[in-house]
Every structure is written in structure tokens, then in C-alpha cells.
């Protein structure tokens, strides 16, 4: 056998092993995730179970820790996408939850767990502090995955939970910094804490400067080429480059990716970046959960089974109680506090990093680190169960969103209707009666199935996703009708449509008067408050029941509609308090009620009454 063949053989064998391992991981994910989802346990637990079965049980993959290091990029990509959704102004609005509630959770939970660990005699002194604060951190990947699956990311409790997670991710920096001070031997690092802090600040400043002056011009140049594959490569480069820069500065990769996302949140390319990164994030995050299962040391679990059986429920109970108490004290309702408390009771992926660093520095033994990792892993595995338990503890059970397959075969019509609430159901009847084709998408599986039984052409999909809008035929639609219920979801869809499809005509359902003014400022082609016309009709019918003749009641209703439009025009220019004199606060004189005449020159009737005002309103309606 020639030397070349001998040299080539190990390489080919290594490649075959990598392919077979990748095949096992993909197969495990494809089988376990849908199965556990069907059983109501969630995809996360499915990925964990698949990893445990492939690794510790079947011993098919033994390099779980190496895979875990690679799959942590899934968490990095997740935080980048989260950052894209958080504009700096929104972060400033969340500052109380982040630095108030988040800091309180880490400090109170860390001290409580440190005390319990020291009291139990498992660890003492500095070791108990590191273990307690490491266990106080929760899993961003697990919690955000559950929020996304339940479509709760933009809810009040979802935002508060994210604020706590964000502070925890930031807390890993000082926790890692104090480990050398607690080490049994002198650390190898020769720099002072002040120098480390200066390096970290310089890295963050450099990242902000690059985001402000380099990233947008870079994406503009790439976008002009029309090369989509290059845009994807650039997106990956930005995320991994920012993460690596923060890591070299002594901060976490996740923090770097998050900051990069925040810097691009105001960019016109953020939706494109999110669509490009999403597939990589999903695959790597699934791989992360499987790698956690692969790295679980079953012999450590077996040898310390009693300790683990006590430690895991105590950990989850303490964290849940602290979270519930802090959330209630800071103004959350019972239901939201219960949800947060049972969403974040687990240990986190950054705990793995902290415990590994502590063991390497001699703060405690490697066996102790393995035990703590096992406790964190099992608490992660129980998180979906805890999240489901929250529904039983809430005062009023909320409706949960069910996931079904996205299938847009046959989509594409004159009107793309996003959201199929009661408002949209009525509007669609007018369009269908007029002989127009309507493509409807909605993110509620139950509503999709119910509407399909009545013959509607409705598809399951999230209207805030660019790929879903394209698949639903938005490029063929003459009008995009945004009929979603939540104000923030409506705004997000409209911003996405205006950015990606600037020529699309947008008709929108408005939540209230303030939302109407915001939608007009966004440049929608038409908006309508969800209760306005029904309220007018209700009032007119009430007048008729009180003895006012039909024509007169209709005239009064039309006058109120004109007055309302005139007020909106004023409010667009002068603010929400403008036009208050146009409101009827008492019965119109003389009685009985009469239709306002054109010659009236009172300021309250000027716009809706005189000829010039009527012409102005006719142009705006």
C-alpha cells in the first residue's frame, strides 16, 4: 500500500464517522421532536431525550461536550434574532425590568441557593457562592423556545421573562471575572481587573462604531449585487464576528451577537437578516439541546441519585417562589407571575460555562462540576413540564396556540388577508360576495381548522415572517389587509410589508384612536377602528328606538362620522388633544335633534358643516 493511500485512509474513516454521527443526530431530531410535540411535552424535551438515547444509553456518540461547544452557536444566533427585534428605544423602555427585576432575581436567588448549598454541607465558602449563583441563571434557549412555540414572545409576561434572561446573560461576565479571585491557585491571567474592564468597554465601543458606520453600507453594497447567497454569508459573518470580538474581550459570545442584533434593529435590512439567520438558528439550537443530552454523565447521576432527586425539585421550587414573589412585588398579575416563575426555574446553559471554569480554577472538583451539570440538565428536562403546570395554577386558563404544518399550495389572490378574527371574517364576506379571491393566513391552528370547515381558503402561518408572506403570495396581491388583533403585531407586519414590498397597498384594522393616528403616520392606505362603524350603527338604532325618524338618525350618524374624520385630521397635525370641541358632550339644541346646517359657522361645526370643510373631508375619505 502506498504512503498516499495510508495517509488518506484515516481521513476517509474520520469523514465517514462524522457523516454517520450527523445522520444519527438528524434522524433523532426528526423522530423525537414531532413525537414529543404530539405527546404535549414540547420539542425541547424530545431533543434532550434523543441526545440521551444516542449518547449515554446507546454509546453511539461519545463526543457530547465537543458537539455542545459547536451547538452553542444556536444560542448565539437566537440572541442575535432577539436583538433584531429590540430597538434601542424599546430597550430603554424595558430598563426597569432588565436592571431592576433582573438584577433582583439574580441576587436574591443566588444568595438563597448559596445559603442552602452551604447549609446542606455539599460545598463551603466560595464554592457554594459560585454554585449558587451559577444555578440562579436560567436557560435563555429553553425559555425563548417555549415562548416562541406558544407565540408569547410579545406578551407582557414574555417581555418580563426576556428582561430577566437578558440580565442573567449579562451577569455571566462578572461571575466569570470573580472566579480567578476565588481560585485555589494563582490564575494564569496577568492582567488586572481594571485592564479587563477597559478591554471589555473598548470592544463594546468598537462594536457600536462598526454597527453605526460599517454594517449598513456593507449590506447596501451587497444588496445592489442581488447575490442572495452573499447576503446570507454576510449575515453569518456579522453574527459570528461580533460574537468572537466579545469573546476575545472576555465577554460572552451571546452578548456580542445580541448587541449586533440591537445595532441592526433600526436597519432596513433587519427582516432580510432575520430570514437568512433563522434556518441556521433552528438547526443549531436543536443540536444544542441534543448535545446537552449527549453530555449527560449517567454514572454521575447514578452515584448521586438521591442528592439529585432532592436538589432538582428544591432548585426549581426556590427559583419559582423567588420569581413569583419578585414579579408580584413589581406589579405583575398572578397569572403572569405564575407563568414567569414556572418558565424560568431551570438552570441555564451559562451554568455549564461557569462550572467548567470553576473546576479548572480549582474552586471545586471536576466531580462536583459534573454533579452540578447533571442537576442543570435534569432541571432543563423538567422545564416543559413546569411550563404546562403553570396553566393549572392560573386563575383563568389561557388559550394556547397549537402548531400545524405550513402549506401554501394554491395561495395567491388579489387580497392577502393576515389574521382571521371576527373583524376579518366579516370583511372577507364582502370581498367574497363581490367575486374577489382572498388568501387568508392566521397563526391560530384552531381558527384555521374551524374556518376551513366552512370552505374558506385559509392557511396556517405567522404574518410577521417574511418567508410566510412570500409563500402566501404577497407579491401577487393588489391589497394586503392586516386584520390582526394585537396592536404590536399589526405594527410589526405593516413595517415588514412597507420595508420589503414598498409598492403594496396596505389596509389595516386599527385597535383604537391612538393606533389610527400611528397607522396614518406609517402611511397605510386605509385604516378602520375595529369598533367604530358598529358603534355608529348601534347609536343610530338606539335613536330610532327612542322615536327619531330614520332619515334624521342617518343624518346624525353621518355627521358624527364626518366630525370624527375632521378630528383625526386635526390630531394628525396638532396631537391627540386637538378637536375636543367637536365632541358632543350633551344633547344638541334645539330639540328634537336636527341635522346640522351648512350655514352654521361655530368652530365646532366648521369643518363638518361648511362647504369648504365638506370638500376637504371628501378628499380625505
Coordinates of C-alpha atoms in Angstrom, one line a residue:
X1 CA 0.0 0.0 0.0
X2 CA 1.4 3.4 -1.0
X3 CA 2.1 6.1 1.6
X4 CA -0.6 8.3 0.0
X5 CA -3.2 5.6 0.4
X6 CA -2.1 5.1 4.1
X7 CA -2.3 8.8 4.8
X8 CA -5.7 9.1 3.1
X9 CA -7.3 6.2 4.9
X10 CA -7.7 7.8 8.4
X11 CA -9.2 10.9 6.8
X12 CA -11.8 8.9 4.9
X13 CA -12.6 7.0 8.1
X14 CA -13.0 10.2 10.1
X15 CA -15.3 11.6 7.4
X16 CA -17.4 8.5 7.4
X17 CA -17.8 8.8 11.2
X18 CA -18.8 12.4 11.0
X19 CA -21.4 11.6 8.4
X20 CA -22.8 8.7 10.4
X21 CA -23.0 10.9 13.5
X22 CA -24.7 13.7 11.7
X23 CA -27.2 11.2 10.2
X24 CA -28.0 9.9 13.7
X25 CA -28.5 13.3 15.1
X26 CA -30.7 14.4 12.3
X27 CA -32.7 11.2 12.5
X28 CA -33.1 11.5 16.2
X29 CA -34.3 15.1 15.9
X30 CA -36.8 14.2 13.1
X31 CA -38.3 11.3 15.1
X32 CA -38.2 12.6 18.7
X33 CA -39.3 16.3 18.2
X34 CA -42.7 15.5 16.5
X35 CA -43.3 12.6 18.8
X36 CA -42.8 14.6 22.0
X37 CA -44.7 17.5 20.5
X38 CA -47.6 15.2 19.8
X39 CA -47.5 13.9 23.4
X40 CA -47.7 17.6 24.6
X41 CA -44.2 17.6 26.1
X42 CA -42.6 20.0 23.7
X43 CA -39.8 19.6 21.1
X44 CA -37.1 20.6 23.6
X45 CA -37.7 17.5 25.8
X46 CA -37.7 15.5 22.6
X47 CA -34.3 16.8 21.6
X48 CA -32.9 16.1 25.1
X49 CA -34.3 12.5 25.0
X50 CA -32.9 11.8 21.6
X51 CA -29.4 13.0 22.8
X52 CA -29.6 10.9 25.9
X53 CA -30.6 7.8 23.9
X54 CA -27.9 8.3 21.2
X55 CA -25.1 9.2 23.7
X56 CA -25.2 7.9 27.2
X57 CA -27.6 5.0 26.6
X58 CA -26.5 3.6 23.2
X59 CA -23.0 5.0 23.3
X60 CA -23.1 5.8 19.6
X61 CA -21.7 9.3 20.1
X62 CA -19.3 10.0 22.9
X63 CA -18.1 13.5 22.0
X64 CA -21.0 15.3 23.6
X65 CA -19.0 18.1 25.0
X66 CA -17.4 18.9 21.7
X67 CA -20.8 19.0 19.9
X68 CA -22.1 21.2 22.8
X69 CA -19.4 23.8 22.1
X70 CA -20.3 23.9 18.4
X71 CA -24.1 23.9 19.0
X72 CA -23.8 26.9 21.4
X73 CA -23.8 28.9 18.2
X74 CA -27.6 28.2 18.2
X75 CA -27.9 30.2 21.4
X76 CA -25.7 32.9 19.8
X77 CA -27.9 33.1 16.7
X78 CA -31.0 33.1 18.9
X79 CA -29.8 36.2 20.8
X80 CA -28.9 37.9 17.5
X81 CA -32.5 37.5 16.3
X82 CA -33.8 38.7 19.6
X83 CA -31.6 41.7 19.3
X84 CA -33.0 42.5 15.9
X85 CA -36.5 42.7 17.4
X86 CA -35.3 45.2 20.1
X87 CA -34.7 48.7 19.0
X88 CA -32.6 50.8 21.4
X89 CA -35.7 52.9 22.3
X90 CA -37.5 49.7 23.3
X91 CA -34.6 48.6 25.4
X92 CA -34.7 51.9 27.2
X93 CA -38.4 51.3 27.9
X94 CA -37.5 47.9 29.4
X95 CA -34.7 49.2 31.6
X96 CA -36.7 48.8 34.8
X97 CA -37.4 45.2 34.2
X98 CA -33.9 44.4 33.0
X99 CA -31.9 46.2 35.7
X100 CA -34.5 46.2 38.4
X101 CA -36.4 42.9 38.2
X102 CA -33.5 41.0 36.5
X103 CA -30.8 42.1 39.0
X104 CA -33.1 41.4 41.9
X105 CA -33.7 37.9 40.6
X106 CA -30.0 37.0 40.2
X107 CA -29.0 38.5 43.6
X108 CA -31.9 37.1 45.7
X109 CA -31.9 33.6 44.0
X110 CA -28.1 33.4 44.1
X111 CA -27.9 34.2 47.8
X112 CA -30.7 31.9 48.7
X113 CA -29.2 28.9 46.8
X114 CA -25.7 29.6 48.1
X115 CA -27.1 29.6 51.7
X116 CA -28.9 26.3 51.1
X117 CA -25.9 24.6 49.5
X118 CA -23.6 25.7 52.4
X119 CA -26.3 24.6 54.9
X120 CA -26.5 21.2 53.3
X121 CA -22.8 20.7 53.6
X122 CA -22.2 19.9 49.9
X123 CA -19.9 22.9 49.4
X124 CA -18.5 25.6 51.6
X125 CA -17.4 29.2 51.2
X126 CA -16.5 30.5 47.8
X127 CA -17.5 27.2 46.2
X128 CA -21.1 27.4 47.5
X129 CA -21.3 31.0 46.2
X130 CA -20.2 30.1 42.7
X131 CA -22.5 27.1 42.6
X132 CA -25.5 29.1 44.0
X133 CA -25.1 32.0 41.5
X134 CA -24.5 29.6 38.7
X135 CA -27.7 27.7 39.4
X136 CA -29.5 31.1 39.7
X137 CA -29.1 31.6 35.9
X138 CA -31.8 30.2 33.7
X139 CA -31.7 28.9 30.2
X140 CA -32.3 31.5 27.5
X141 CA -32.5 28.9 24.8
X142 CA -35.2 26.8 26.7
X143 CA -37.3 29.7 27.8
X144 CA -37.3 31.5 24.5
X145 CA -38.1 28.3 22.6
X146 CA -41.1 27.8 24.8
X147 CA -42.3 31.4 24.4
X148 CA -41.9 31.1 20.6
X149 CA -43.8 27.8 20.4
X150 CA -46.7 29.4 22.4
X151 CA -46.5 32.6 20.4
X152 CA -46.0 34.5 23.7
X153 CA -42.8 36.4 22.9
X154 CA -44.5 39.8 22.6
X155 CA -46.9 39.3 25.6
X156 CA -46.3 41.3 28.8
X157 CA -45.1 38.2 30.7
X158 CA -42.9 37.2 27.8
X159 CA -41.2 40.6 27.8
X160 CA -40.6 40.5 31.5
X161 CA -39.2 37.0 31.3
X162 CA -36.9 38.1 28.5
X163 CA -35.7 41.1 30.6
X164 CA -34.7 38.7 33.3
X165 CA -32.9 36.4 30.9
X166 CA -31.1 39.3 29.3
X167 CA -29.8 40.5 32.7
X168 CA -28.7 36.9 33.5
X169 CA -26.8 36.7 30.3
X170 CA -25.0 40.0 31.3
X171 CA -24.4 38.6 34.8
X172 CA -22.2 35.8 33.5
X173 CA -19.5 38.4 32.8
X174 CA -18.8 39.5 36.4
X175 CA -19.4 35.9 37.7
X176 CA -16.6 34.6 35.4
X177 CA -14.5 37.6 36.4
X178 CA -14.6 36.7 40.2
X179 CA -13.6 33.0 39.7
X180 CA -9.9 33.8 39.4
X181 CA -10.2 35.7 42.7
X182 CA -11.6 32.6 44.4
X183 CA -9.2 30.1 42.7
X184 CA -7.1 27.8 44.9
X185 CA -4.0 28.7 42.8
X186 CA -2.9 31.9 41.1
X187 CA -4.6 32.5 37.8
X188 CA -2.5 32.5 34.6
X189 CA -4.1 35.8 33.5
X190 CA -1.6 38.6 34.3
X191 CA -4.0 41.5 33.6
X192 CA -5.7 43.4 36.3
X193 CA -9.5 43.6 36.7
X194 CA -9.3 47.3 35.7
X195 CA -7.5 46.3 32.5
X196 CA -10.0 43.6 31.7
X197 CA -12.8 46.1 32.2
X198 CA -11.2 48.6 29.9
X199 CA -10.7 45.9 27.2
X200 CA -14.4 45.0 27.5
X201 CA -15.6 48.6 27.2
X202 CA -13.3 49.2 24.2
X203 CA -14.7 46.1 22.5
X204 CA -18.3 47.2 23.0
X205 CA -17.4 50.7 21.8
X206 CA -15.7 49.2 18.7
X207 CA -18.8 47.1 18.0
X208 CA -21.1 50.1 18.3
X209 CA -18.9 52.1 15.9
X210 CA -18.8 49.3 13.4
X211 CA -22.6 48.8 13.6
X212 CA -23.3 52.5 13.1
X213 CA -20.8 53.3 10.3
X214 CA -19.9 50.0 8.6
X215 CA -22.8 47.5 8.7
X216 CA -25.5 49.4 6.8
X217 CA -23.1 50.5 4.0
X218 CA -21.9 46.9 3.7
X219 CA -25.4 45.5 3.3
X220 CA -26.3 48.2 0.8
X221 CA -23.3 47.2 -1.4
X222 CA -24.2 43.5 -1.2
X223 CA -27.9 44.2 -1.8
X224 CA -27.1 46.0 -5.1
X225 CA -25.4 42.9 -6.4
X226 CA -28.5 40.9 -6.0
X227 CA -26.5 37.9 -4.8
X228 CA -28.7 36.3 -2.1
X229 CA -26.0 33.8 -1.1
X230 CA -23.6 36.6 -0.4
X231 CA -26.1 38.3 1.8
X232 CA -26.5 35.1 3.8
X233 CA -22.8 34.8 4.2
X234 CA -22.6 38.4 5.3
X235 CA -25.2 37.9 7.9
X236 CA -23.3 34.9 9.3
X237 CA -20.1 36.9 9.2
X238 CA -21.7 39.7 11.2
X239 CA -23.1 37.4 13.9
X240 CA -20.0 35.3 14.4
X241 CA -17.7 38.3 14.0
X242 CA -19.5 40.2 16.8
X243 CA -19.7 37.1 19.0
X244 CA -15.9 36.4 18.5
X245 CA -15.0 40.0 19.3
X246 CA -16.8 39.9 22.6
X247 CA -15.3 36.5 23.5
X248 CA -11.8 37.8 22.8
X249 CA -12.6 40.8 25.1
X250 CA -13.6 38.4 27.9
X251 CA -17.3 38.7 27.4
X252 CA -19.8 36.1 26.2
X253 CA -20.4 35.3 22.5
X254 CA -24.1 35.5 23.2
X255 CA -23.8 39.1 24.4
X256 CA -21.8 40.1 21.3
X257 CA -24.5 38.6 19.0
X258 CA -27.2 40.3 20.9
X259 CA -25.5 43.7 20.7
X260 CA -25.0 43.2 16.9
X261 CA -28.7 42.5 16.6
X262 CA -29.7 45.6 18.5
X263 CA -27.4 47.7 16.3
X264 CA -29.1 46.4 13.2
X265 CA -32.7 46.7 14.7
X266 CA -33.1 50.1 13.0
X267 CA -31.7 48.9 9.7
X268 CA -33.9 48.4 6.7
X269 CA -32.3 45.0 6.2
X270 CA -33.2 43.6 9.6
X271 CA -36.1 41.5 8.2
X272 CA -33.9 40.0 5.5
X273 CA -31.2 39.2 8.0
X274 CA -33.7 37.5 10.3
X275 CA -35.0 35.4 7.5
X276 CA -31.4 34.4 6.5
X277 CA -30.3 33.5 10.0
X278 CA -33.4 31.7 11.1
X279 CA -32.7 28.3 9.5
X280 CA -29.2 28.2 11.0
X281 CA -30.6 29.2 14.4
X282 CA -33.2 26.5 14.3
X283 CA -30.9 23.7 13.4
X284 CA -28.1 24.7 15.8
X285 CA -30.5 25.3 18.6
X286 CA -31.9 21.8 18.2
X287 CA -28.4 20.4 18.1
X288 CA -27.6 22.3 21.3
X289 CA -30.5 20.6 23.2
X290 CA -29.4 17.2 21.8
X291 CA -25.8 17.9 22.8
X292 CA -26.9 18.6 26.4
X293 CA -28.4 15.1 26.4
X294 CA -25.3 13.7 24.8
X295 CA -23.0 15.2 27.5
X296 CA -25.1 13.9 30.5
X297 CA -22.9 11.6 32.6
X298 CA -25.3 8.8 33.6
X299 CA -22.8 7.3 36.1
X300 CA -22.7 10.6 38.0
X301 CA -26.4 10.6 38.1
X302 CA -26.5 7.0 39.3
X303 CA -23.9 7.6 42.1
X304 CA -25.6 10.8 43.3
X305 CA -29.2 9.8 42.5
X306 CA -30.6 10.7 46.0
X307 CA -28.8 14.1 46.1
X308 CA -30.0 14.9 42.6
X309 CA -33.6 13.8 43.4
X310 CA -33.6 16.3 46.3
X311 CA -31.6 19.1 44.6
X312 CA -33.5 19.4 41.3
X313 CA -37.0 20.0 42.8
X314 CA -35.5 22.2 45.6
X315 CA -33.7 24.3 42.9
X316 CA -36.9 24.7 40.8
X317 CA -39.1 25.4 43.8
X318 CA -36.7 28.1 45.2
X319 CA -36.3 29.8 41.8
X320 CA -40.1 29.7 41.1
X321 CA -41.0 31.1 44.5
X322 CA -38.4 33.9 44.2
X323 CA -39.5 34.8 40.7
X324 CA -43.2 34.8 41.6
X325 CA -42.6 37.0 44.7
X326 CA -40.4 39.5 42.8
X327 CA -42.9 39.7 39.8
X328 CA -45.8 40.2 42.1
X329 CA -43.9 42.9 44.1
X330 CA -43.0 44.7 40.8
X331 CA -46.6 44.8 39.6
X332 CA -47.2 41.6 37.6
X333 CA -50.6 39.9 37.8
X334 CA -51.0 36.5 39.4
X335 CA -51.2 34.7 36.0
X336 CA -48.1 36.4 34.6
X337 CA -46.1 35.8 37.8
X338 CA -47.0 32.1 37.7
X339 CA -46.0 31.8 34.1
X340 CA -42.7 33.5 34.6
X341 CA -42.0 31.5 37.8
X342 CA -42.6 28.2 36.0
X343 CA -40.9 29.3 32.8
X344 CA -37.5 30.1 34.4
X345 CA -37.0 27.6 37.2
X346 CA -34.3 25.6 35.5
X347 CA -30.5 26.0 35.4
X348 CA -29.0 27.6 32.3
X349 CA -26.5 26.9 29.6
X350 CA -24.2 29.6 31.0
X351 CA -24.1 27.5 34.2
X352 CA -22.2 24.9 32.2
X353 CA -19.6 27.5 31.3
X354 CA -19.3 28.8 34.9
X355 CA -19.0 25.4 36.5
X356 CA -16.4 24.3 34.0
X357 CA -14.3 27.4 34.6
X358 CA -14.6 27.0 38.4
X359 CA -13.5 23.4 38.2
X360 CA -10.5 24.4 36.0
X361 CA -9.5 27.1 38.5
X362 CA -9.8 24.7 41.4
X363 CA -12.7 26.3 43.1
X364 CA -14.3 22.8 43.4
X365 CA -13.6 19.4 41.9
X366 CA -14.5 18.1 38.5
X367 CA -16.9 15.6 40.1
X368 CA -18.7 18.5 41.7
X369 CA -18.9 20.2 38.4
X370 CA -20.3 17.1 36.8
X371 CA -22.9 16.8 39.5
X372 CA -24.0 20.5 39.0
X373 CA -24.2 20.0 35.3
X374 CA -26.4 16.9 35.8
X375 CA -28.7 19.0 38.1
X376 CA -28.9 21.7 35.5
X377 CA -29.6 19.3 32.7
X378 CA -32.4 17.5 34.6
X379 CA -33.9 20.8 35.6
X380 CA -33.9 21.8 31.9
X381 CA -35.6 18.5 31.0
X382 CA -38.4 19.3 33.5
X383 CA -39.0 22.8 32.3
X384 CA -41.6 21.9 29.7
X385 CA -43.5 20.0 32.4
X386 CA -43.3 23.1 34.7
X387 CA -44.5 25.3 32.0
X388 CA -47.5 23.1 31.4
X389 CA -48.1 23.1 35.2
X390 CA -48.5 26.8 35.1
X391 CA -51.8 26.5 33.3
X392 CA -53.3 24.7 36.3
X393 CA -52.2 27.3 38.7
X394 CA -53.5 30.3 36.8
X395 CA -56.8 31.8 37.9
X396 CA -58.2 31.7 34.4
X397 CA -56.7 29.2 31.9
X398 CA -55.5 30.9 28.7
X399 CA -55.9 29.5 25.2
X400 CA -52.7 28.1 23.9
X401 CA -51.6 28.2 20.3
X402 CA -51.4 24.9 18.5
X403 CA -48.8 24.3 15.7
X404 CA -49.8 22.7 12.4
X405 CA -47.9 22.4 9.2
X406 CA -47.5 25.4 6.9
X407 CA -48.7 24.6 3.5
X408 CA -49.3 27.4 1.0
X409 CA -50.2 25.4 -2.1
X410 CA -52.6 27.4 -4.2
X411 CA -52.0 30.6 -2.4
X412 CA -52.0 33.9 -4.2
X413 CA -55.0 36.2 -4.8
X414 CA -56.0 39.9 -5.2
X415 CA -56.3 40.3 -1.5
X416 CA -53.9 38.8 1.1
X417 CA -55.7 39.0 4.5
X418 CA -53.5 38.5 7.6
X419 CA -55.4 37.4 10.6
X420 CA -58.9 35.9 10.6
X421 CA -60.5 37.3 13.7
X422 CA -64.2 38.3 13.9
X423 CA -63.4 41.6 12.2
X424 CA -61.7 39.8 9.3
X425 CA -64.4 37.2 8.9
X426 CA -67.0 40.0 8.3
X427 CA -64.7 41.9 5.9
X428 CA -64.0 38.7 3.9
X429 CA -67.7 38.2 3.3
X430 CA -67.9 41.5 1.5
X431 CA -64.9 40.6 -0.7
X432 CA -66.1 37.1 -1.5
X433 CA -69.6 38.4 -2.2
X434 CA -68.0 40.8 -4.7
X435 CA -66.4 38.0 -6.6
X436 CA -62.9 38.6 -5.4
X437 CA -60.3 35.9 -4.5
X438 CA -58.9 36.2 -0.9
X439 CA -55.9 34.4 0.5
X440 CA -56.1 34.3 4.3
X441 CA -53.4 33.4 6.8
X442 CA -53.7 33.1 10.5
X443 CA -51.4 31.8 13.3
X444 CA -54.1 30.0 15.3
X445 CA -54.3 26.4 14.3
X446 CA -57.8 26.0 15.9
X447 CA -59.1 29.0 13.9
X448 CA -57.6 27.7 10.7
X449 CA -59.3 24.3 11.1
X450 CA -62.6 25.9 12.1
X451 CA -62.6 28.3 9.1
X452 CA -61.6 25.5 6.7
X453 CA -64.7 23.6 7.6
X454 CA -66.8 26.5 6.3
X455 CA -64.9 26.4 2.9
X456 CA -62.6 29.4 3.4
X457 CA -59.2 29.3 1.7
X458 CA -57.2 29.8 4.8
X459 CA -53.6 28.9 5.5
X460 CA -51.7 28.4 8.8
X461 CA -48.8 30.9 9.0
X462 CA -47.2 33.7 11.0
X463 CA -47.7 37.0 9.2
X464 CA -44.7 38.6 10.9
X465 CA -42.4 36.3 8.9
X466 CA -41.1 37.4 5.5
X467 CA -40.9 33.8 4.1
X468 CA -44.5 33.2 5.1
X469 CA -45.7 36.4 3.3
X470 CA -43.8 35.4 0.2
X471 CA -45.2 31.9 0.3
X472 CA -48.7 33.3 0.7
X473 CA -48.4 35.2 -2.5
X474 CA -47.9 38.8 -1.3
X475 CA -46.1 39.7 -4.5
X476 CA -49.3 38.9 -6.4
X477 CA -51.7 40.7 -4.1
X478 CA -53.2 44.0 -5.0
X479 CA -54.1 44.8 -1.4
X480 CA -52.7 43.5 1.9
X481 CA -55.4 43.5 4.6
X482 CA -53.8 43.4 8.1
X483 CA -56.6 42.3 10.4
X484 CA -54.6 41.0 13.4
X485 CA -55.9 41.6 16.9
X486 CA -52.8 42.8 18.8
X487 CA -51.6 46.3 18.1
X488 CA -47.9 45.4 18.3
X489 CA -48.3 42.5 15.8
X490 CA -50.2 44.8 13.4
X491 CA -47.4 47.4 13.5
X492 CA -44.7 44.8 13.0
X493 CA -46.5 43.3 9.9
X494 CA -47.0 46.8 8.4
X495 CA -43.4 47.8 8.9
X496 CA -42.3 44.5 7.3
X497 CA -44.6 44.9 4.3
X498 CA -43.5 48.6 3.8
X499 CA -39.8 47.6 4.0
X500 CA -39.9 44.5 1.8
X501 CA -42.8 45.4 -0.5
X502 CA -43.0 49.2 -0.7
X503 CA -45.5 49.2 -3.6
X504 CA -48.1 47.1 -1.8
X505 CA -51.3 48.8 -0.8
X506 CA -52.0 48.2 2.9
X507 CA -55.4 48.3 4.6
X508 CA -55.3 47.8 8.3
X509 CA -57.5 47.1 11.3
X510 CA -56.9 49.7 14.0
X511 CA -57.1 49.0 17.7
X512 CA -58.2 52.5 18.9
X513 CA -57.9 56.2 18.0
X514 CA -54.3 56.5 19.0
X515 CA -53.4 53.4 16.9
X516 CA -55.3 55.0 14.0
X517 CA -53.0 58.1 14.2
X518 CA -50.0 55.8 14.4
X519 CA -51.1 53.8 11.3
X520 CA -51.7 57.0 9.3
X521 CA -48.2 58.2 10.3
X522 CA -46.9 54.9 9.0
X523 CA -48.5 55.6 5.6
X524 CA -51.2 52.9 5.4
X525 CA -53.6 53.3 2.5
X526 CA -56.7 52.8 4.7
X527 CA -57.4 52.0 8.3
X528 CA -60.5 51.5 10.3
X529 CA -61.0 51.2 14.1
X530 CA -62.4 47.8 14.9
X531 CA -65.5 49.1 16.8
X532 CA -66.1 52.4 15.1
X533 CA -68.8 51.6 12.5
X534 CA -70.6 49.1 14.7
X535 CA -70.7 51.8 17.4
X536 CA -72.2 54.3 15.0
X537 CA -74.9 51.8 13.8
X538 CA -75.7 50.9 17.4
X539 CA -76.2 54.5 18.3
X540 CA -78.4 55.2 15.3
X541 CA -80.6 52.2 16.0
X542 CA -81.0 53.4 19.6
X543 CA -82.1 56.8 18.4
X544 CA -84.6 55.3 16.1
X545 CA -86.0 53.2 19.0
X546 CA -86.4 56.4 21.0
X547 CA -88.6 57.9 18.3
X548 CA -86.3 59.7 16.0
X549 CA -87.2 59.1 12.3
X550 CA -84.8 57.0 10.2
X551 CA -83.6 59.8 7.8
X552 CA -82.8 62.1 10.7
X553 CA -80.9 59.3 12.6
X554 CA -78.9 58.5 9.5
X555 CA -78.1 62.2 9.1
X556 CA -76.9 62.4 12.6
X557 CA -74.8 59.3 12.2
X558 CA -73.2 60.7 9.0
X559 CA -72.4 64.0 10.8
X560 CA -70.7 62.1 13.7
X561 CA -68.6 60.2 11.1
X562 CA -67.6 63.5 9.4
X563 CA -66.8 65.1 12.7
X564 CA -64.6 62.1 13.7
X565 CA -62.7 62.3 10.4
X566 CA -62.2 66.0 10.9
X567 CA -60.9 65.4 14.4
X568 CA -58.4 62.8 13.1
X569 CA -57.1 65.3 10.5
X570 CA -56.5 67.9 13.2
X571 CA -55.0 65.3 15.6
X572 CA -52.5 64.2 12.9
X573 CA -51.2 67.8 12.8
X574 CA -51.7 69.0 16.4
X575 CA -51.8 66.0 18.7
X576 CA -54.3 63.7 20.3
X577 CA -56.0 66.5 22.4
X578 CA -56.9 68.6 19.3
X579 CA -60.5 68.8 18.1
X580 CA -62.1 68.3 21.5
X581 CA -64.7 71.0 20.8
X582 CA -66.1 68.8 18.0
X583 CA -67.3 66.2 20.6
X584 CA -70.9 66.2 21.6
X585 CA -70.9 66.1 25.4
X586 CA -74.7 66.9 25.8
X587 CA -77.8 66.9 23.6
X588 CA -77.7 69.1 20.6
X589 CA -80.0 72.2 20.8
X590 CA -82.7 72.9 19.7
X591 CA -84.6 69.7 20.4
X592 CA -85.7 67.5 18.7
X593 CA -82.3 66.6 17.2
X594 CA -81.8 68.0 13.7
X595 CA -79.2 67.7 11.1
X596 CA -76.5 70.5 11.3
X597 CA -77.0 73.1 8.6
X598 CA -74.2 74.3 6.2
X599 CA -74.6 78.0 7.3
X600 CA -73.5 77.3 10.9
X601 CA -70.1 78.9 11.5
X602 CA -69.5 77.8 15.1
X603 CA -65.9 76.4 15.3
X604 CA -67.2 73.1 16.5
X605 CA -69.2 72.7 13.2
X606 CA -66.9 74.5 10.8
X607 CA -65.1 71.5 9.3
X608 CA -68.0 69.1 9.0
X609 CA -70.6 71.8 8.2
X610 CA -69.5 74.4 5.7
X611 CA -68.8 73.8 2.0
X612 CA -65.0 74.1 2.2
X613 CA -64.9 71.7 5.1
X614 CA -67.1 69.2 3.2
X615 CA -64.8 69.4 0.3
X616 CA -61.8 68.8 2.5
X617 CA -63.4 65.7 4.1
X618 CA -64.4 64.3 0.8
X619 CA -60.8 64.3 -0.3
X620 CA -59.6 62.6 2.9
X621 CA -62.3 59.8 3.0

